[in-house]
XYZ file of N, CA and C in Angstrom:
552
model
N 112.026 89.909 118.534
C 110.765 90.551 118.262
C 110.435 90.363 116.797
N 109.137 90.142 116.523
C 108.625 89.981 115.173
C 107.632 91.110 114.921
N 107.724 91.714 113.753
C 106.798 92.786 113.391
C 105.829 92.254 112.351
N 104.551 92.615 112.531
C 103.498 92.105 111.659
C 102.667 93.263 111.133
N 102.495 93.313 109.825
C 101.731 94.370 109.167
C 100.248 94.039 109.211
N 99.428 95.064 109.279
C 97.971 95.011 109.240
C 97.307 94.623 110.540
N 98.017 94.646 111.643
C 97.396 94.428 112.966
C 96.868 95.778 113.426
N 95.543 95.933 113.434
C 95.006 97.240 113.718
C 93.931 97.270 114.819
N 93.629 96.112 115.389
C 92.572 96.105 116.396
C 92.744 94.927 117.337
N 92.012 94.930 118.427
C 92.088 93.793 119.376
C 91.769 92.437 118.734
N 90.828 92.418 117.776
C 90.535 91.138 117.090
C 91.755 90.643 116.305
N 92.494 91.579 115.744
C 93.720 91.204 115.024
C 94.695 90.539 115.985
N 94.820 91.065 117.171
C 95.708 90.491 118.164
C 95.276 89.069 118.489
N 93.980 88.871 118.693
C 93.467 87.532 118.982
C 93.703 86.580 117.835
N 93.523 87.029 116.604
C 93.753 86.201 115.434
C 95.209 85.794 115.336
N 96.095 86.732 115.560
C 97.541 86.441 115.514
C 97.921 85.471 116.637
N 97.366 85.674 117.813
C 97.646 84.730 118.925
C 97.194 83.339 118.538
N 96.055 83.240 117.881
C 95.529 81.933 117.457
C 96.477 81.251 116.452
N 96.998 82.028 115.502
C 97.959 81.489 114.531
C 99.181 80.963 115.261
N 99.693 81.704 116.201
C 100.858 81.283 116.964
C 100.555 79.993 117.748
N 99.380 79.944 118.360
C 98.983 78.741 119.111
C 98.915 77.527 118.190
N 98.344 77.704 116.999
C 98.236 76.585 116.057
C 99.615 76.059 115.656
N 100.592 76.928 115.614
C 101.962 76.530 115.233
C 102.807 76.145 116.461
N 102.181 76.114 117.605
C 102.845 75.743 118.861
C 104.021 76.677 119.171
N 103.775 77.973 118.898
C 104.735 79.007 119.248
C 104.103 79.816 120.356
N 104.830 80.011 121.437
C 104.261 80.680 122.587
C 104.952 82.004 122.873
N 104.377 83.111 122.356
C 104.988 84.417 122.537
C 104.820 84.902 123.976
N 105.749 85.772 124.379
C 105.653 86.421 125.692
C 104.493 87.419 125.653
N 104.428 88.179 124.528
C 103.455 89.236 124.430
C 103.074 89.480 122.975
N 101.816 89.788 122.732
C 101.328 90.133 121.391
C 100.646 91.501 121.500
N 101.126 92.471 120.721
C 100.565 93.809 120.717
C 100.298 94.206 119.268
N 99.702 95.357 119.088
C 99.473 95.857 117.724
C 100.798 95.946 116.988
N 100.912 95.171 115.922
C 102.095 95.257 115.068
C 103.326 94.506 115.494
N 103.318 93.924 116.703
C 104.535 93.238 117.123
C 104.244 92.071 118.082
N 105.170 91.103 117.990
C 105.066 89.913 118.860
C 106.451 89.730 119.476
N 106.465 89.551 120.772
C 107.708 89.334 121.484
C 107.842 87.862 121.841
N 108.969 87.281 121.421
C 109.219 85.859 121.634
C 110.374 85.670 122.590
N 110.422 84.496 123.234
C 111.562 84.138 124.079
C 112.761 83.750 123.213
N 112.483 83.020 122.133
C 113.558 82.493 121.285
C 113.310 82.861 119.825
N 114.390 82.888 119.044
C 114.246 83.084 117.604
C 113.591 81.878 116.976
N 112.898 82.101 115.873
C 112.268 81.012 115.145
C 113.236 80.400 114.139
N 113.083 79.117 113.918
C 113.855 78.466 112.859
C 113.370 78.983 111.524
N 114.182 78.961 110.485
C 113.725 79.422 109.168
C 112.445 78.711 108.692
N 112.347 77.417 108.919
C 111.144 76.697 108.477
C 109.925 77.140 109.261
N 110.072 77.351 110.568
C 108.953 77.790 111.407
C 108.538 79.206 111.006
N 109.522 80.053 110.703
C 109.236 81.410 110.295
C 108.486 81.432 108.955
N 108.861 80.544 108.061
C 108.192 80.457 106.760
C 106.746 79.996 106.924
N 106.534 78.996 107.766
C 105.182 78.533 108.030
C 104.328 79.618 108.684
N 104.934 80.311 109.629
C 104.238 81.438 110.289
C 103.832 82.480 109.257
N 104.752 82.814 108.378
C 104.474 83.806 107.341
C 103.304 83.389 106.471
N 103.251 82.112 106.075
C 102.148 81.587 105.274
C 100.822 81.682 106.015
N 100.843 81.253 107.267
C 99.601 81.271 108.063
C 99.079 82.692 108.295
N 100.034 83.611 108.570
C 99.629 85.004 108.789
C 99.081 85.603 107.499
N 99.716 85.295 106.373
C 99.239 85.814 105.071
C 97.820 85.350 104.781
N 97.524 84.107 105.140
C 96.182 83.568 104.885
C 95.124 84.309 105.707
N 95.551 84.968 106.756
C 94.624 85.729 107.606
C 94.668 87.234 107.325
N 95.452 87.633 106.308
C 95.513 89.061 105.934
C 96.622 89.838 106.600
N 97.573 89.150 107.220
C 98.714 89.803 107.864
C 99.978 89.523 107.070
N 101.054 90.223 107.441
C 102.309 90.028 106.730
C 103.481 90.231 107.689
N 104.416 89.304 107.672
C 105.651 89.456 108.448
C 106.485 90.542 107.820
N 107.006 91.429 108.621
C 107.874 92.484 108.107
C 109.321 92.139 108.364
N 110.105 92.190 107.324
C 111.502 91.785 107.432
C 112.477 92.956 107.503
N 112.259 93.983 106.661
C 113.260 95.052 106.642
C 112.973 96.122 107.670
N 113.983 96.859 108.067
C 113.895 97.835 109.136
C 112.922 98.978 108.805
N 112.922 99.424 107.552
C 112.038 100.527 107.180
C 110.566 100.105 107.342
N 110.228 98.925 106.871
C 108.854 98.426 107.007
C 108.473 98.303 108.480
N 109.391 97.850 109.288
C 109.122 97.707 110.732
C 108.803 99.064 111.353
N 109.622 100.058 111.006
C 109.431 101.380 111.594
C 108.091 101.984 111.172
N 107.738 101.831 109.904
C 106.472 102.357 109.422
C 105.315 101.646 110.109
N 105.421 100.349 110.251
C 104.393 99.589 110.958
C 104.258 100.059 112.406
N 105.376 100.322 113.053
C 105.349 100.803 114.437
C 104.700 102.180 114.514
N 105.021 103.059 113.587
C 104.415 104.406 113.576
C 102.901 104.272 113.450
N 102.460 103.450 112.498
C 101.018 103.261 112.280
C 100.361 102.679 113.523
N 100.994 101.719 114.149
C 100.422 101.086 115.358
C 100.275 102.093 116.491
N 101.247 102.989 116.657
C 101.180 104.014 117.708
C 99.997 104.943 117.437
N 99.845 105.363 116.197
C 98.749 106.270 115.831
C 97.402 105.591 115.992
N 97.269 104.374 115.496
C 96.020 103.637 115.591
C 95.646 103.386 117.044
N 96.604 103.007 117.822
C 96.346 102.768 119.267
C 95.811 104.041 119.896
N 96.445 105.168 119.630
C 96.066 106.437 120.237
C 94.693 106.915 119.764
N 94.434 106.815 118.450
C 93.174 107.343 117.885
C 92.013 106.395 118.121
N 92.216 105.103 117.891
C 91.089 104.164 117.892
C 90.882 103.393 119.181
N 91.911 103.234 119.982
C 91.799 102.317 121.115
C 92.050 102.939 122.472
N 92.396 104.197 122.520
C 92.625 104.869 123.794
C 91.299 105.317 124.383
N 91.139 105.061 125.670
C 89.890 105.444 126.335
C 89.871 106.919 126.701
N 91.045 107.488 126.917
C 91.088 108.888 127.328
C 91.227 109.804 126.104
N 90.739 111.044 126.251
C 90.795 111.991 125.149
C 92.243 112.225 124.670
N 92.391 112.487 123.386
C 93.722 112.724 122.830
C 94.170 114.111 123.222
N 95.253 114.154 123.979
C 95.818 115.451 124.385
C 97.332 115.426 124.227
N 97.771 114.552 123.351
C 99.206 114.338 123.184
C 99.704 114.943 121.885
N 100.959 115.258 121.860
C 101.625 115.683 120.641
C 102.124 114.431 119.969
N 101.600 114.115 118.791
C 101.953 112.866 118.131
C 103.422 112.789 117.773
N 104.028 113.912 117.390
C 105.453 113.852 117.022
C 106.290 113.475 118.222
N 105.976 114.001 119.383
C 106.713 113.650 120.598
C 106.447 112.200 120.985
N 105.193 111.785 120.927
C 104.832 110.405 121.271
C 105.561 109.400 120.389
N 105.526 109.616 119.084
C 106.184 108.701 118.143
C 107.692 108.704 118.356
N 108.265 109.869 118.465
C 109.712 109.991 118.676
C 110.138 109.290 119.961
N 109.397 109.505 121.034
C 109.734 108.880 122.320
C 109.594 107.362 122.275
N 108.485 106.890 121.702
C 108.266 105.417 121.670
C 109.282 104.702 120.802
N 109.746 105.341 119.731
C 110.695 104.693 118.840
C 112.134 105.116 119.095
N 112.319 106.048 120.018
C 113.655 106.538 120.404
C 114.464 107.001 119.186
N 113.789 107.790 118.354
C 114.428 108.350 117.162
C 113.929 109.748 116.936
N 114.697 110.509 116.173
C 114.295 111.866 115.802
C 113.025 111.789 114.935
N 112.061 112.643 115.266
C 110.816 112.652 114.522
C 111.029 113.005 113.049
N 111.934 113.941 112.781
C 112.134 114.384 111.396
C 112.573 113.227 110.488
N 113.430 112.349 110.974
C 113.859 111.227 110.158
C 112.740 110.197 109.986
N 111.966 109.978 111.045
C 110.805 109.082 110.941
C 109.774 109.640 109.968
N 109.561 110.938 110.032
C 108.590 111.597 109.163
C 109.008 111.489 107.702
N 110.290 111.701 107.402
C 110.800 111.585 106.032
C 110.647 110.156 105.525
N 110.968 109.187 106.353
C 110.849 107.779 105.973
C 109.386 107.454 105.655
N 108.512 107.828 106.557
C 107.083 107.535 106.414
C 106.549 108.138 105.102
N 106.839 109.400 104.864
C 106.367 110.081 103.662
C 106.916 109.445 102.394
N 108.193 109.070 102.407
C 108.802 108.514 101.198
C 108.214 107.152 100.852
N 107.864 106.369 101.841
C 107.334 105.013 101.591
C 105.812 105.034 101.429
N 105.105 105.775 102.265
C 103.643 105.748 102.263
C 103.025 106.744 101.282
N 103.772 107.761 100.878
C 103.249 108.738 99.943
C 102.372 109.788 100.583
N 102.234 109.768 101.911
C 101.516 110.801 102.682
C 102.336 111.105 103.927
N 102.115 112.274 104.468
C 102.830 112.636 105.701
C 102.202 111.910 106.895
N 102.945 111.874 107.976
C 102.385 111.300 109.211
C 101.166 112.108 109.635
N 101.234 113.416 109.478
C 100.133 114.282 109.882
C 98.869 113.940 109.075
N 99.022 113.712 107.788
C 97.893 113.355 106.921
C 97.338 111.991 107.344
N 98.206 111.058 107.675
C 97.778 109.743 108.123
C 97.002 109.855 109.439
N 97.488 110.691 110.336
C 96.761 110.909 111.613
C 95.383 111.483 111.321
N 95.326 112.478 110.430
C 94.035 113.078 110.077
C 93.083 112.030 109.488
N 93.615 111.184 108.613
C 92.750 110.127 108.012
C 92.227 109.191 109.084
N 93.069 108.839 110.048
C 92.614 107.965 111.142
C 91.578 108.660 111.993
N 91.787 109.928 112.289
C 90.817 110.683 113.090
C 89.473 110.774 112.363
N 89.508 111.045 111.075
C 88.270 111.148 110.314
C 87.517 109.810 110.319
N 88.231 108.702 110.187
C 87.574 107.397 110.252
C 86.975 107.161 111.658
N 87.669 107.623 112.687
C 87.111 107.491 114.062
C 85.872 108.364 114.207
N 85.890 109.566 113.642
C 84.718 110.437 113.680
C 83.554 109.729 112.976
N 83.831 109.144 111.807
C 82.771 108.412 111.082
C 82.179 107.310 111.951
N 83.043 106.558 112.622
C 82.589 105.473 113.484
C 81.699 106.027 114.591
N 82.167 107.067 115.254
C 81.405 107.632 116.353
C 80.070 108.242 115.898
N 80.079 108.858 114.714
C 78.843 109.385 114.162
C 77.885 108.262 113.775
N 78.439 107.228 113.218
C 77.644 106.073 112.762
C 76.862 105.449 113.926
N 77.521 105.318 115.070
C 76.875 104.714 116.220
C 76.070 105.679 117.071
N 76.194 106.990 116.770
C 75.353 108.002 117.365
C 75.338 107.976 118.904
N 76.492 107.703 119.495
C 76.558 107.638 120.963
C 77.119 108.926 121.592
N 77.711 109.779 120.764
C 78.327 111.012 121.266
C 77.912 112.188 120.400
N 77.833 113.354 121.040
C 77.558 114.572 120.263
C 78.846 114.977 119.531
N 78.698 115.874 118.576
C 79.863 116.346 117.818
C 80.858 117.047 118.741
N 80.389 117.767 119.715
C 81.310 118.434 120.649
C 82.048 117.415 121.506
N 81.384 116.327 121.900
C 82.066 115.257 122.652
C 83.104 114.573 121.781
N 82.759 114.359 120.520
C 83.720 113.731 119.599
C 84.928 114.633 119.396
N 84.685 115.925 119.219
C 85.785 116.895 119.044
C 86.710 116.838 120.252
N 86.152 116.836 121.443
C 86.932 116.785 122.661
C 87.739 115.460 122.733
N 87.061 114.342 122.468
C 87.682 113.025 122.535
C 88.879 112.903 121.602
N 88.779 113.498 120.421
C 89.847 113.355 119.421
C 90.826 114.523 119.408
N 90.723 115.405 120.395
C 91.729 116.453 120.542
C 91.591 117.640 119.610
N 90.400 117.865 119.075
C 90.183 119.050 118.233
C 89.963 120.243 119.114
N 90.403 121.402 118.650
C 90.247 122.640 119.424
C 88.816 123.109 119.465
N 88.006 122.708 118.453
C 86.611 123.114 118.415
C 85.832 122.202 117.474
N 84.511 122.284 117.545
C 83.645 121.548 116.633
C 83.854 122.077 115.215
N 84.056 123.386 115.085
C 84.262 123.981 113.762
C 85.538 123.418 113.115
N 86.587 123.258 113.891
C 87.829 122.703 113.361
C 87.636 121.257 112.917
N 86.971 120.472 113.738
C 86.673 119.078 113.361
C 85.849 119.046 112.080
N 84.781 119.849 112.038
C 83.898 119.867 110.876
C 84.652 120.277 109.601
N 85.517 121.268 109.707
C 86.278 121.725 108.545
C 87.212 120.614 108.019
N 87.904 119.948 108.921
C 88.795 118.872 108.495
C 87.989 117.690 107.947
N 86.887 117.396 108.567
C 86.043 116.296 108.129
C 85.547 116.562 106.693
N 85.078 117.791 106.459
C 84.561 118.139 105.124
C 85.668 118.130 104.089
N 86.829 118.643 104.475
C 87.982 118.668 103.544
C 88.371 117.228 103.138
N 88.299 116.322 104.084
C 88.723 114.926 103.853
C 87.667 114.111 103.150
N 86.381 114.323 103.476
C 85.319 113.466 102.959
C 84.450 114.124 101.898
N 84.471 115.462 101.862
C 83.603 116.164 100.924
C 82.196 116.413 101.465
N 81.959 116.021 102.715
C 80.644 116.264 103.299
C 80.794 116.683 104.760
N 79.783 117.336 105.248
C 79.797 117.751 106.646
C 79.520 116.529 107.551
N 79.880 116.610 108.809
C 79.555 115.514 109.719
C 78.047 115.244 109.788
N 77.220 116.270 109.754
C 75.754 116.060 109.842
C 75.240 115.375 108.579
N 75.760 115.730 107.417
C 75.362 115.038 106.191
C 75.818 113.580 106.211
N 77.013 113.361 106.706
C 77.492 111.970 106.839
C 76.555 111.168 107.739
N 76.176 111.779 108.835
C 75.286 111.116 109.791
C 73.952 110.741 109.160
N 73.442 111.619 108.304
C 72.157 111.362 107.627
C 72.276 110.302 106.541
N 73.340 110.364 105.724
C 73.445 109.457 104.585
C 74.120 108.135 104.911
N 74.940 108.109 105.942
C 75.634 106.910 106.392
C 76.325 106.145 105.270
N 77.218 106.790 104.517
C 77.933 106.078 103.461
C 78.920 105.050 104.038
N 79.507 104.262 103.152
C 80.439 103.216 103.602
C 81.663 103.812 104.291
N 82.126 103.100 105.296
C 83.344 103.466 106.009
C 84.471 102.588 105.532
N 85.720 103.066 105.748
C 86.899 102.294 105.393
C 87.361 101.498 106.600
N 87.996 100.371 106.342
C 88.614 99.653 107.455
C 89.923 100.346 107.770
N 90.335 100.258 109.033
C 91.533 100.971 109.485
C 92.766 100.577 108.680
N 92.910 99.304 108.364
C 94.103 98.869 107.672
C 94.123 99.219 106.183
N 93.013 99.758 105.661
C 92.994 100.158 104.251
C 93.374 101.629 104.090
N 93.572 102.321 105.200
C 93.942 103.757 105.154
C 95.444 103.862 104.991
């Protein structure tokens, strides 16, 4: 298995697949943050892959800590940005189960490397998703709150204001710049 940093959306998956195709490498599966191969790559092939991925804004992850952090981010991004069903899951349980490790050790690792807690990272991702949904004006604030697992519109609004400095309605009116998922 190969872990790749900055894969945050379906287009990223397609771009990475294209890089692999260009290098005549045929993975079994390509998902957010990881690629599953039948065989190990030769050092020269791995180096070429690394160069090609870097040119597209991605990065091969070599050490175990980087891999785990990338996996944690991919789980959160998948759940917040790409899941069709409303968020009703406990993230600590989800992350712990998917990575088969104690959440407390994953949380300590994430905080020490990223400088923010997993909870803060989840909040940042949710706020960016709220911005996206407000920007496209396809859902009401109560629908957005439900979709993202907030207990109420007031709770969503309070967290949104704390994170952005403005209310959701002010954001909707002014439409300031949004961040890309991989820059969070």
